[in-house]
């Protein structure tokens, strides 16, 4: 799927649909997931339907569904750029 060609609303719907599919694959109801994560059933329903969601419930839902490991696929850990390295090095220089 090419997320770059999608609008924000379409991406939210796709994320919600994928979360719902995983929840159903794990034979979980929204109520069960709510009990497990502390996220309200209404928030789960809204997230699955693609409505705006903050990151906190999204992380809790991923945690409850065992999907935290894939966060690094969604947002890879950045590598240190040359500019950052030089900037950090300058902060620790003795200034001699």
mmCIF file of N, CA, C and O in Angstrom:
data_model
loop_
_atom_site.group_PDB
_atom_site.id
_atom_site.type_symbol
_atom_site.label_atom_id
_atom_site.label_comp_id
_atom_site.label_asym_id
_atom_site.label_seq_id
_atom_site.Cartn_x
_atom_site.Cartn_y
_atom_site.Cartn_z
ATOM 1 N N UNK A 1 0.842 -1.177 0.000
ATOM 2 C CA UNK A 1 0.000 0.000 0.000
ATOM 3 C C UNK A 1 0.889 1.243 0.000
ATOM 4 O O UNK A 1 1.846 1.316 0.747
ATOM 5 N N UNK A 2 0.549 2.176 -0.831
ATOM 6 C CA UNK A 2 1.325 3.401 -0.949
ATOM 7 C C UNK A 2 0.684 4.498 -0.096
ATOM 8 O O UNK A 2 -0.216 5.202 -0.552
ATOM 9 N N UNK A 3 1.147 4.638 1.135
ATOM 10 C CA UNK A 3 0.577 5.635 2.037
ATOM 11 C C UNK A 3 0.886 7.054 1.577
ATOM 12 O O UNK A 3 0.159 7.984 1.925
ATOM 13 N N UNK A 4 1.937 7.236 0.808
ATOM 14 C CA UNK A 4 2.311 8.584 0.368
ATOM 15 C C UNK A 4 1.272 9.188 -0.559
ATOM 16 O O UNK A 4 1.155 10.402 -0.655
ATOM 17 N N UNK A 5 0.521 8.349 -1.242
ATOM 18 C CA UNK A 5 -0.483 8.860 -2.168
ATOM 19 C C UNK A 5 -1.850 9.030 -1.503
ATOM 20 O O UNK A 5 -2.803 9.430 -2.154
ATOM 21 N N UNK A 6 -1.929 8.730 -0.194
ATOM 22 C CA UNK A 6 -3.208 8.783 0.516
ATOM 23 C C UNK A 6 -3.307 10.056 1.356
ATOM 24 O O UNK A 6 -2.311 10.565 1.851
ATOM 25 N N UNK A 7 -4.511 10.520 1.533
ATOM 26 C CA UNK A 7 -4.752 11.641 2.439
ATOM 27 C C UNK A 7 -4.763 11.165 3.881
ATOM 28 O O UNK A 7 -4.839 9.957 4.155
ATOM 29 N N UNK A 8 -4.726 12.107 4.803
ATOM 30 C CA UNK A 8 -4.694 11.762 6.222
ATOM 31 C C UNK A 8 -5.892 10.922 6.648
ATOM 32 O O UNK A 8 -5.746 9.955 7.397
ATOM 33 N N UNK A 9 -7.074 11.274 6.202
ATOM 34 C CA UNK A 9 -8.284 10.535 6.583
ATOM 35 C C UNK A 9 -8.227 9.099 6.081
ATOM 36 O O UNK A 9 -8.613 8.169 6.793
ATOM 37 N N UNK A 10 -7.739 8.915 4.878
ATOM 38 C CA UNK A 10 -7.629 7.567 4.321
ATOM 39 C C UNK A 10 -6.614 6.733 5.104
ATOM 40 O O UNK A 10 -6.821 5.540 5.331
ATOM 41 N N UNK A 11 -5.531 7.360 5.523
ATOM 42 C CA UNK A 11 -4.521 6.658 6.321
ATOM 43 C C UNK A 11 -5.110 6.252 7.669
ATOM 44 O O UNK A 11 -4.920 5.117 8.121
ATOM 45 N N UNK A 12 -5.848 7.156 8.313
ATOM 46 C CA UNK A 12 -6.485 6.832 9.585
ATOM 47 C C UNK A 12 -7.466 5.672 9.428
ATOM 48 O O UNK A 12 -7.517 4.776 10.282
ATOM 49 N N UNK A 13 -8.230 5.662 8.339
ATOM 50 C CA UNK A 13 -9.166 4.555 8.093
ATOM 51 C C UNK A 13 -8.420 3.245 7.907
ATOM 52 O O UNK A 13 -8.826 2.202 8.413
ATOM 53 N N UNK A 14 -7.308 3.288 7.187
ATOM 54 C CA UNK A 14 -6.516 2.079 6.946
ATOM 55 C C UNK A 14 -5.915 1.548 8.246
ATOM 56 O O UNK A 14 -5.941 0.344 8.516
ATOM 57 N N UNK A 15 -5.374 2.445 9.075
ATOM 58 C CA UNK A 15 -4.816 2.035 10.367
ATOM 59 C C UNK A 15 -5.918 1.419 11.225
ATOM 60 O O UNK A 15 -5.736 0.359 11.834
ATOM 61 N N UNK A 16 -7.071 2.068 11.274
ATOM 62 C CA UNK A 16 -8.192 1.550 12.048
ATOM 63 C C UNK A 16 -8.643 0.186 11.562
ATOM 64 O O UNK A 16 -8.899 -0.720 12.362
ATOM 65 N N UNK A 17 -8.710 0.034 10.255
ATOM 66 C CA UNK A 17 -9.125 -1.248 9.685
ATOM 67 C C UNK A 17 -8.122 -2.348 10.020
ATOM 68 O O UNK A 17 -8.503 -3.465 10.374
ATOM 69 N N UNK A 18 -6.857 -2.030 9.956
ATOM 70 C CA UNK A 18 -5.828 -3.024 10.277
ATOM 71 C C UNK A 18 -5.875 -3.416 11.755
ATOM 72 O O UNK A 18 -5.736 -4.590 12.100
ATOM 73 N N UNK A 19 -6.072 -2.423 12.641
ATOM 74 C CA UNK A 19 -6.200 -2.739 14.065
ATOM 75 C C UNK A 19 -7.400 -3.649 14.309
ATOM 76 O O UNK A 19 -7.329 -4.610 15.074
ATOM 77 N N UNK A 20 -8.502 -3.351 13.646
ATOM 78 C CA UNK A 20 -9.707 -4.169 13.793
ATOM 79 C C UNK A 20 -9.457 -5.591 13.309
ATOM 80 O O UNK A 20 -9.854 -6.563 13.961
ATOM 81 N N UNK A 21 -8.793 -5.722 12.168
ATOM 82 C CA UNK A 21 -8.499 -7.054 11.633
ATOM 83 C C UNK A 21 -7.645 -7.865 12.612
ATOM 84 O O UNK A 21 -7.913 -9.044 12.848
ATOM 85 N N UNK A 22 -6.638 -7.233 13.191
ATOM 86 C CA UNK A 22 -5.782 -7.933 14.157
ATOM 87 C C UNK A 22 -6.580 -8.318 15.397
ATOM 88 O O UNK A 22 -6.465 -9.438 15.911
ATOM 89 N N UNK A 23 -7.409 -7.406 15.876
ATOM 90 C CA UNK A 23 -8.238 -7.693 17.052
ATOM 91 C C UNK A 23 -9.129 -8.899 16.795
ATOM 92 O O UNK A 23 -9.219 -9.824 17.606
ATOM 93 N N UNK A 24 -9.756 -8.925 15.629
ATOM 94 C CA UNK A 24 -10.641 -10.035 15.285
ATOM 95 C C UNK A 24 -9.862 -11.344 15.077
ATOM 96 O O UNK A 24 -10.340 -12.413 15.462
ATOM 97 N N UNK A 25 -8.677 -11.264 14.497
ATOM 98 C CA UNK A 25 -7.830 -12.453 14.336
ATOM 99 C C UNK A 25 -7.474 -13.050 15.690
ATOM 100 O O UNK A 25 -7.278 -14.252 15.811
ATOM 101 N N UNK A 26 -7.392 -12.206 16.714
ATOM 102 C CA UNK A 26 -7.061 -12.666 18.061
ATOM 103 C C UNK A 26 -8.320 -13.010 18.859
ATOM 104 O O UNK A 26 -8.274 -13.249 20.048
ATOM 105 N N UNK A 27 -9.468 -13.033 18.157
ATOM 106 C CA UNK A 27 -10.758 -13.365 18.769
ATOM 107 C C UNK A 27 -11.065 -12.500 19.990
ATOM 108 O O UNK A 27 -11.528 -12.987 21.017
ATOM 109 N N UNK A 28 -10.795 -11.206 19.848
ATOM 110 C CA UNK A 28 -11.041 -10.266 20.939
ATOM 111 C C UNK A 28 -12.204 -9.361 20.576
ATOM 112 O O UNK A 28 -12.308 -8.903 19.437
ATOM 113 N N UNK A 29 -13.034 -9.082 21.561
ATOM 114 C CA UNK A 29 -14.072 -8.076 21.373
ATOM 115 C C UNK A 29 -13.483 -6.711 21.716
ATOM 116 O O UNK A 29 -12.413 -6.626 22.331
ATOM 117 N N UNK A 30 -14.182 -5.669 21.334
ATOM 118 C CA UNK A 30 -13.742 -4.334 21.717
ATOM 119 C C UNK A 30 -13.751 -4.203 23.236
ATOM 120 O O UNK A 30 -12.864 -3.568 23.807
ATOM 121 N N UNK A 31 -14.714 -4.829 23.893
ATOM 122 C CA UNK A 31 -14.798 -4.760 25.358
ATOM 123 C C UNK A 31 -13.598 -5.445 26.004
ATOM 124 O O UNK A 31 -13.023 -4.936 26.970
ATOM 125 N N UNK A 32 -13.188 -6.591 25.457
ATOM 126 C CA UNK A 32 -12.026 -7.310 25.992
ATOM 127 C C UNK A 32 -10.764 -6.477 25.821
ATOM 128 O O UNK A 32 -9.963 -6.347 26.749
ATOM 129 N N UNK A 33 -10.608 -5.897 24.640
ATOM 130 C CA UNK A 33 -9.443 -5.062 24.381
ATOM 131 C C UNK A 33 -9.457 -3.832 25.288
ATOM 132 O O UNK A 33 -8.414 -3.413 25.793
ATOM 133 N N UNK A 34 -10.622 -3.301 25.525
ATOM 134 C CA UNK A 34 -10.755 -2.159 26.424
ATOM 135 C C UNK A 34 -10.318 -2.530 27.839
ATOM 136 O O UNK A 34 -9.561 -1.783 28.472
ATOM 137 N N UNK A 35 -10.763 -3.678 28.318
ATOM 138 C CA UNK A 35 -10.363 -4.138 29.659
ATOM 139 C C UNK A 35 -8.855 -4.354 29.740
ATOM 140 O O UNK A 35 -8.226 -4.038 30.740
ATOM 141 N N UNK A 36 -8.291 -4.884 28.672
ATOM 142 C CA UNK A 36 -6.861 -5.194 28.641
ATOM 143 C C UNK A 36 -5.991 -3.941 28.598
ATOM 144 O O UNK A 36 -4.930 -3.888 29.219
ATOM 145 N N UNK A 37 -6.457 -2.924 27.887
ATOM 146 C CA UNK A 37 -5.621 -1.747 27.634
ATOM 147 C C UNK A 37 -5.992 -0.515 28.449
ATOM 148 O O UNK A 37 -5.195 0.419 28.533
ATOM 149 N N UNK A 38 -7.206 -0.469 28.980
ATOM 150 C CA UNK A 38 -7.659 0.725 29.669
ATOM 151 C C UNK A 38 -8.157 1.808 28.723
ATOM 152 O O UNK A 38 -8.474 2.915 29.138
ATOM 153 N N UNK A 39 -8.221 1.500 27.443
ATOM 154 C CA UNK A 39 -8.746 2.430 26.438
ATOM 155 C C UNK A 39 -10.249 2.176 26.346
ATOM 156 O O UNK A 39 -10.688 1.033 26.264
ATOM 157 N N UNK A 40 -11.041 3.248 26.374
ATOM 158 C CA UNK A 40 -12.496 3.068 26.350
ATOM 159 C C UNK A 40 -12.940 2.366 25.067
ATOM 160 O O UNK A 40 -12.307 2.489 24.019
ATOM 161 N N UNK A 41 -14.034 1.633 25.200
ATOM 162 C CA UNK A 41 -14.586 0.934 24.039
ATOM 163 C C UNK A 41 -14.952 1.921 22.936
ATOM 164 O O UNK A 41 -14.755 1.663 21.761
ATOM 165 N N UNK A 42 -15.439 3.080 23.316
ATOM 166 C CA UNK A 42 -15.806 4.117 22.337
ATOM 167 C C UNK A 42 -14.566 4.597 21.570
ATOM 168 O O UNK A 42 -14.615 4.803 20.359
ATOM 169 N N UNK A 43 -13.450 4.772 22.273
ATOM 170 C CA UNK A 43 -12.211 5.191 21.608
ATOM 171 C C UNK A 43 -11.734 4.102 20.656
ATOM 172 O O UNK A 43 -11.281 4.398 19.544
ATOM 173 N N UNK A 44 -11.846 2.853 21.071
ATOM 174 C CA UNK A 44 -11.470 1.740 20.183
ATOM 175 C C UNK A 44 -12.344 1.753 18.942
ATOM 176 O O UNK A 44 -11.854 1.650 17.809
ATOM 177 N N UNK A 45 -13.646 1.921 19.140
ATOM 178 C CA UNK A 45 -14.577 1.970 18.017
ATOM 179 C C UNK A 45 -14.234 3.126 17.081
ATOM 180 O O UNK A 45 -14.171 2.953 15.858
ATOM 181 N N UNK A 46 -13.992 4.297 17.633
ATOM 182 C CA UNK A 46 -13.642 5.461 16.809
ATOM 183 C C UNK A 46 -12.338 5.233 16.056
ATOM 184 O O UNK A 46 -12.214 5.611 14.885
ATOM 185 N N UNK A 47 -11.348 4.637 16.728
ATOM 186 C CA UNK A 47 -10.056 4.371 16.077
ATOM 187 C C UNK A 47 -10.245 3.396 14.929
ATOM 188 O O UNK A 47 -9.709 3.599 13.832
ATOM 189 N N UNK A 48 -11.004 2.329 15.166
ATOM 190 C CA UNK A 48 -11.229 1.330 14.115
ATOM 191 C C UNK A 48 -12.011 1.900 12.944
ATOM 192 O O UNK A 48 -11.851 1.450 11.810
ATOM 193 N N UNK A 49 -12.820 2.918 13.195
ATOM 194 C CA UNK A 49 -13.592 3.537 12.116
ATOM 195 C C UNK A 49 -12.812 4.645 11.408
ATOM 196 O O UNK A 49 -13.293 5.231 10.449
ATOM 197 N N UNK A 50 -11.591 4.922 11.878
ATOM 198 C CA UNK A 50 -10.742 5.886 11.199
ATOM 199 C C UNK A 50 -10.907 7.314 11.646
ATOM 200 O O UNK A 50 -10.438 8.237 10.981
ATOM 201 N N UNK A 51 -11.573 7.526 12.784
ATOM 202 C CA UNK A 51 -11.676 8.884 13.313
ATOM 203 C C UNK A 51 -10.363 9.274 13.971
ATOM 204 O O UNK A 51 -9.563 8.422 14.348
ATOM 205 N N UNK A 52 -10.172 10.570 14.129
ATOM 206 C CA UNK A 52 -8.948 11.063 14.767
ATOM 207 C C UNK A 52 -8.674 10.329 16.067
ATOM 208 O O UNK A 52 -9.569 10.089 16.865
ATOM 209 N N UNK A 53 -7.430 10.002 16.270
ATOM 210 C CA UNK A 53 -7.020 9.338 17.499
ATOM 211 C C UNK A 53 -5.683 9.917 17.924
ATOM 212 O O UNK A 53 -4.836 10.211 17.092
ATOM 213 N N UNK A 54 -5.502 10.087 19.217
ATOM 214 C CA UNK A 54 -4.209 10.540 19.705
ATOM 215 C C UNK A 54 -3.273 9.337 19.762
ATOM 216 O O UNK A 54 -3.706 8.185 19.655
ATOM 217 N N UNK A 55 -2.013 9.585 19.960
ATOM 218 C CA UNK A 55 -1.038 8.501 19.985
ATOM 219 C C UNK A 55 -1.157 7.601 21.209
ATOM 220 O O UNK A 55 -0.929 6.407 21.127
ATOM 221 N N UNK A 56 -1.542 8.160 22.356
ATOM 222 C CA UNK A 56 -1.585 7.358 23.575
ATOM 223 C C UNK A 56 -2.520 6.154 23.448
ATOM 224 O O UNK A 56 -2.116 5.029 23.731
ATOM 225 N N UNK A 57 -3.788 6.341 23.023
ATOM 226 C CA UNK A 57 -4.622 5.154 22.861
ATOM 227 C C UNK A 57 -4.115 4.217 21.768
ATOM 228 O O UNK A 57 -4.201 3.001 21.887
ATOM 229 N N UNK A 58 -3.569 4.782 20.721
ATOM 230 C CA UNK A 58 -3.051 3.951 19.635
ATOM 231 C C UNK A 58 -1.915 3.061 20.143
ATOM 232 O O UNK A 58 -1.854 1.874 19.813
ATOM 233 N N UNK A 59 -1.032 3.604 20.965
ATOM 234 C CA UNK A 59 0.062 2.815 21.537
ATOM 235 C C UNK A 59 -0.501 1.758 22.477
ATOM 236 O O UNK A 59 -0.077 0.595 22.451
ATOM 237 N N UNK A 60 -1.481 2.132 23.301
ATOM 238 C CA UNK A 60 -2.078 1.165 24.226
ATOM 239 C C UNK A 60 -2.748 0.024 23.467
ATOM 240 O O UNK A 60 -2.618 -1.148 23.839
ATOM 241 N N UNK A 61 -3.446 0.349 22.382
ATOM 242 C CA UNK A 61 -4.096 -0.688 21.584
ATOM 243 C C UNK A 61 -3.065 -1.600 20.938
ATOM 244 O O UNK A 61 -3.221 -2.825 20.922
ATOM 245 N N UNK A 62 -1.995 -1.035 20.400
ATOM 246 C CA UNK A 62 -0.937 -1.854 19.802
ATOM 247 C C UNK A 62 -0.314 -2.751 20.865
ATOM 248 O O UNK A 62 0.014 -3.901 20.600
ATOM 249 N N UNK A 63 -0.147 -2.211 22.070
ATOM 250 C CA UNK A 63 0.408 -3.004 23.165
ATOM 251 C C UNK A 63 -0.525 -4.178 23.479
ATOM 252 O O UNK A 63 -0.082 -5.325 23.599
ATOM 253 N N UNK A 64 -1.812 -3.900 23.597
ATOM 254 C CA UNK A 64 -2.789 -4.936 23.906
ATOM 255 C C UNK A 64 -2.904 -6.003 22.844
ATOM 256 O O UNK A 64 -3.236 -7.152 23.126
ATOM 257 N N UNK A 65 -2.632 -5.626 21.601
ATOM 258 C CA UNK A 65 -2.704 -6.582 20.490
ATOM 259 C C UNK A 65 -1.355 -7.219 20.177
ATOM 260 O O UNK A 65 -1.232 -7.989 19.235
ATOM 261 N N UNK A 66 -0.333 -6.894 20.965
ATOM 262 C CA UNK A 66 0.990 -7.469 20.745
ATOM 263 C C UNK A 66 1.694 -6.932 19.510
ATOM 264 O O UNK A 66 2.441 -7.645 18.852
ATOM 265 N N UNK A 67 1.463 -5.666 19.188
ATOM 266 C CA UNK A 67 2.022 -5.078 17.968
ATOM 267 C C UNK A 67 3.051 -3.984 18.221
ATOM 268 O O UNK A 67 3.362 -3.206 17.323
ATOM 269 N N UNK A 68 3.598 -3.921 19.424
ATOM 270 C CA UNK A 68 4.558 -2.849 19.706
ATOM 271 C C UNK A 68 5.840 -2.983 18.900
ATOM 272 O O UNK A 68 6.449 -1.991 18.521
ATOM 273 N N UNK A 69 6.251 -4.204 18.612
ATOM 274 C CA UNK A 69 7.506 -4.407 17.875
ATOM 275 C C UNK A 69 7.457 -3.760 16.492
ATOM 276 O O UNK A 69 8.484 -3.304 15.987
ATOM 277 N N UNK A 70 6.271 -3.661 15.915
ATOM 278 C CA UNK A 70 6.156 -3.091 14.570
ATOM 279 C C UNK A 70 6.217 -1.570 14.554
ATOM 280 O O UNK A 70 6.261 -0.969 13.491
ATOM 281 N N UNK A 71 6.240 -0.943 15.714
ATOM 282 C CA UNK A 71 6.334 0.524 15.726
ATOM 283 C C UNK A 71 7.621 0.971 15.047
ATOM 284 O O UNK A 71 7.654 1.980 14.357
ATOM 285 N N UNK A 72 8.686 0.192 15.211
ATOM 286 C CA UNK A 72 9.943 0.571 14.567
ATOM 287 C C UNK A 72 9.834 0.500 13.049
ATOM 288 O O UNK A 72 10.566 1.183 12.345
ATOM 289 N N UNK A 73 8.917 -0.301 12.534
ATOM 290 C CA UNK A 73 8.687 -0.325 11.090
ATOM 291 C C UNK A 73 7.931 0.928 10.654
ATOM 292 O O UNK A 73 8.167 1.458 9.577
ATOM 293 N N UNK A 74 7.030 1.374 11.532
ATOM 294 C CA UNK A 74 6.242 2.564 11.221
ATOM 295 C C UNK A 74 7.093 3.824 11.306
ATOM 296 O O UNK A 74 6.959 4.730 10.492
ATOM 297 N N UNK A 75 7.981 3.854 12.291
ATOM 298 C CA UNK A 75 8.825 5.024 12.498
ATOM 299 C C UNK A 75 10.216 4.526 12.877
ATOM 300 O O UNK A 75 10.528 4.372 14.051
ATOM 301 N N UNK A 76 11.057 4.238 11.872
ATOM 302 C CA UNK A 76 12.382 3.687 12.159
ATOM 303 C C UNK A 76 13.210 4.609 13.047
ATOM 304 O O UNK A 76 13.062 5.830 13.008
ATOM 305 N N UNK A 77 14.062 3.986 13.858
ATOM 306 C CA UNK A 77 14.957 4.754 14.711
ATOM 307 C C UNK A 77 15.925 5.525 13.817
ATOM 308 O O UNK A 77 16.535 4.962 12.918
ATOM 309 N N UNK A 78 16.054 6.826 14.058
ATOM 310 C CA UNK A 78 16.923 7.624 13.186
ATOM 311 C C UNK A 78 18.397 7.299 13.415
ATOM 312 O O UNK A 78 18.804 6.935 14.516
ATOM 313 N N UNK A 79 19.141 7.432 12.357
ATOM 314 C CA UNK A 79 20.592 7.299 12.478
ATOM 315 C C UNK A 79 21.157 8.693 12.730
ATOM 316 O O UNK A 79 20.520 9.693 12.430
ATOM 317 N N UNK A 80 22.324 8.749 13.301
ATOM 318 C CA UNK A 80 22.945 10.036 13.587
ATOM 319 C C UNK A 80 23.468 10.638 12.288
ATOM 320 O O UNK A 80 24.251 10.025 11.581
ATOM 321 N N UNK A 81 23.006 11.834 12.000
ATOM 322 C CA UNK A 81 23.473 12.516 10.798
ATOM 323 C C UNK A 81 24.819 13.168 11.085
ATOM 324 O O UNK A 81 25.193 13.393 12.236
ATOM 325 N N UNK A 82 25.538 13.489 10.035
ATOM 326 C CA UNK A 82 26.831 14.160 10.188
ATOM 327 C C UNK A 82 26.671 15.492 10.907
ATOM 328 O O UNK A 82 27.478 15.842 11.766
ATOM 329 N N UNK A 83 25.616 16.238 10.572
ATOM 330 C CA UNK A 83 25.399 17.539 11.204
ATOM 331 C C UNK A 83 25.123 17.393 12.696
ATOM 332 O O UNK A 83 25.648 18.159 13.508
ATOM 333 N N UNK A 84 24.328 16.395 13.075
ATOM 334 C CA UNK A 84 24.055 16.169 14.491
ATOM 335 C C UNK A 84 25.330 15.751 15.208
ATOM 336 O O UNK A 84 25.603 16.199 16.316
ATOM 337 N N UNK A 85 26.118 14.910 14.595
ATOM 338 C CA UNK A 85 27.368 14.451 15.197
ATOM 339 C C UNK A 85 28.294 15.636 15.463
ATOM 340 O O UNK A 85 28.867 15.779 16.530
ATOM 341 N N UNK A 86 28.426 16.529 14.480
ATOM 342 C CA UNK A 86 29.277 17.707 14.641
ATOM 343 C C UNK A 86 28.721 18.609 15.740
ATOM 344 O O UNK A 86 29.462 19.119 16.583
ATOM 345 N N UNK A 87 27.394 18.775 15.769
ATOM 346 C CA UNK A 87 26.775 19.621 16.791
ATOM 347 C C UNK A 87 26.996 19.032 18.193
ATOM 348 O O UNK A 87 27.368 19.747 19.114
ATOM 349 N N UNK A 88 26.790 17.739 18.336
ATOM 350 C CA UNK A 88 27.022 17.092 19.628
ATOM 351 C C UNK A 88 28.481 17.168 20.034
ATOM 352 O O UNK A 88 28.819 17.394 21.194
ATOM 353 N N UNK A 89 29.373 16.977 19.091
ATOM 354 C CA UNK A 89 30.799 17.030 19.368
ATOM 355 C C UNK A 89 31.191 18.429 19.841
ATOM 356 O O UNK A 89 31.977 18.583 20.761
ATOM 357 N N UNK A 90 30.585 19.444 19.242
ATOM 358 C CA UNK A 90 30.872 20.814 19.639
ATOM 359 C C UNK A 90 30.427 21.124 21.047
ATOM 360 O O UNK A 90 31.051 21.914 21.744
ATOM 361 N N UNK A 91 29.353 20.485 21.511
ATOM 362 C CA UNK A 91 28.876 20.702 22.864
ATOM 363 C C UNK A 91 29.828 20.138 23.892
ATOM 364 O O UNK A 91 29.865 20.601 25.023
ATOM 365 N N UNK A 92 30.602 19.146 23.511
ATOM 366 C CA UNK A 92 31.484 18.485 24.467
ATOM 367 C C UNK A 92 32.945 18.880 24.276
ATOM 368 O O UNK A 92 33.811 18.369 24.941
ATOM 369 N N UNK A 93 33.191 19.806 23.376
ATOM 370 C CA UNK A 93 34.591 20.213 23.155
ATOM 371 C C UNK A 93 35.064 21.067 24.317
ATOM 372 O O UNK A 93 34.300 21.752 24.981
ATOM 373 N N UNK A 94 36.344 20.997 24.569
ATOM 374 C CA UNK A 94 36.923 21.733 25.696
ATOM 375 C C UNK A 94 37.111 23.205 25.369
ATOM 376 O O UNK A 94 37.347 24.000 26.266
ATOM 377 N N UNK A 95 37.005 23.545 24.107
ATOM 378 C CA UNK A 95 37.141 24.943 23.701
ATOM 379 C C UNK A 95 38.571 25.437 23.789
ATOM 380 O O UNK A 95 38.825 26.602 23.966
ATOM 381 N N UNK A 96 39.533 24.530 23.675
ATOM 382 C CA UNK A 96 40.944 24.893 23.809
ATOM 383 C C UNK A 96 41.458 25.656 22.670
ATOM 384 O O UNK A 96 41.203 26.064 21.733
#
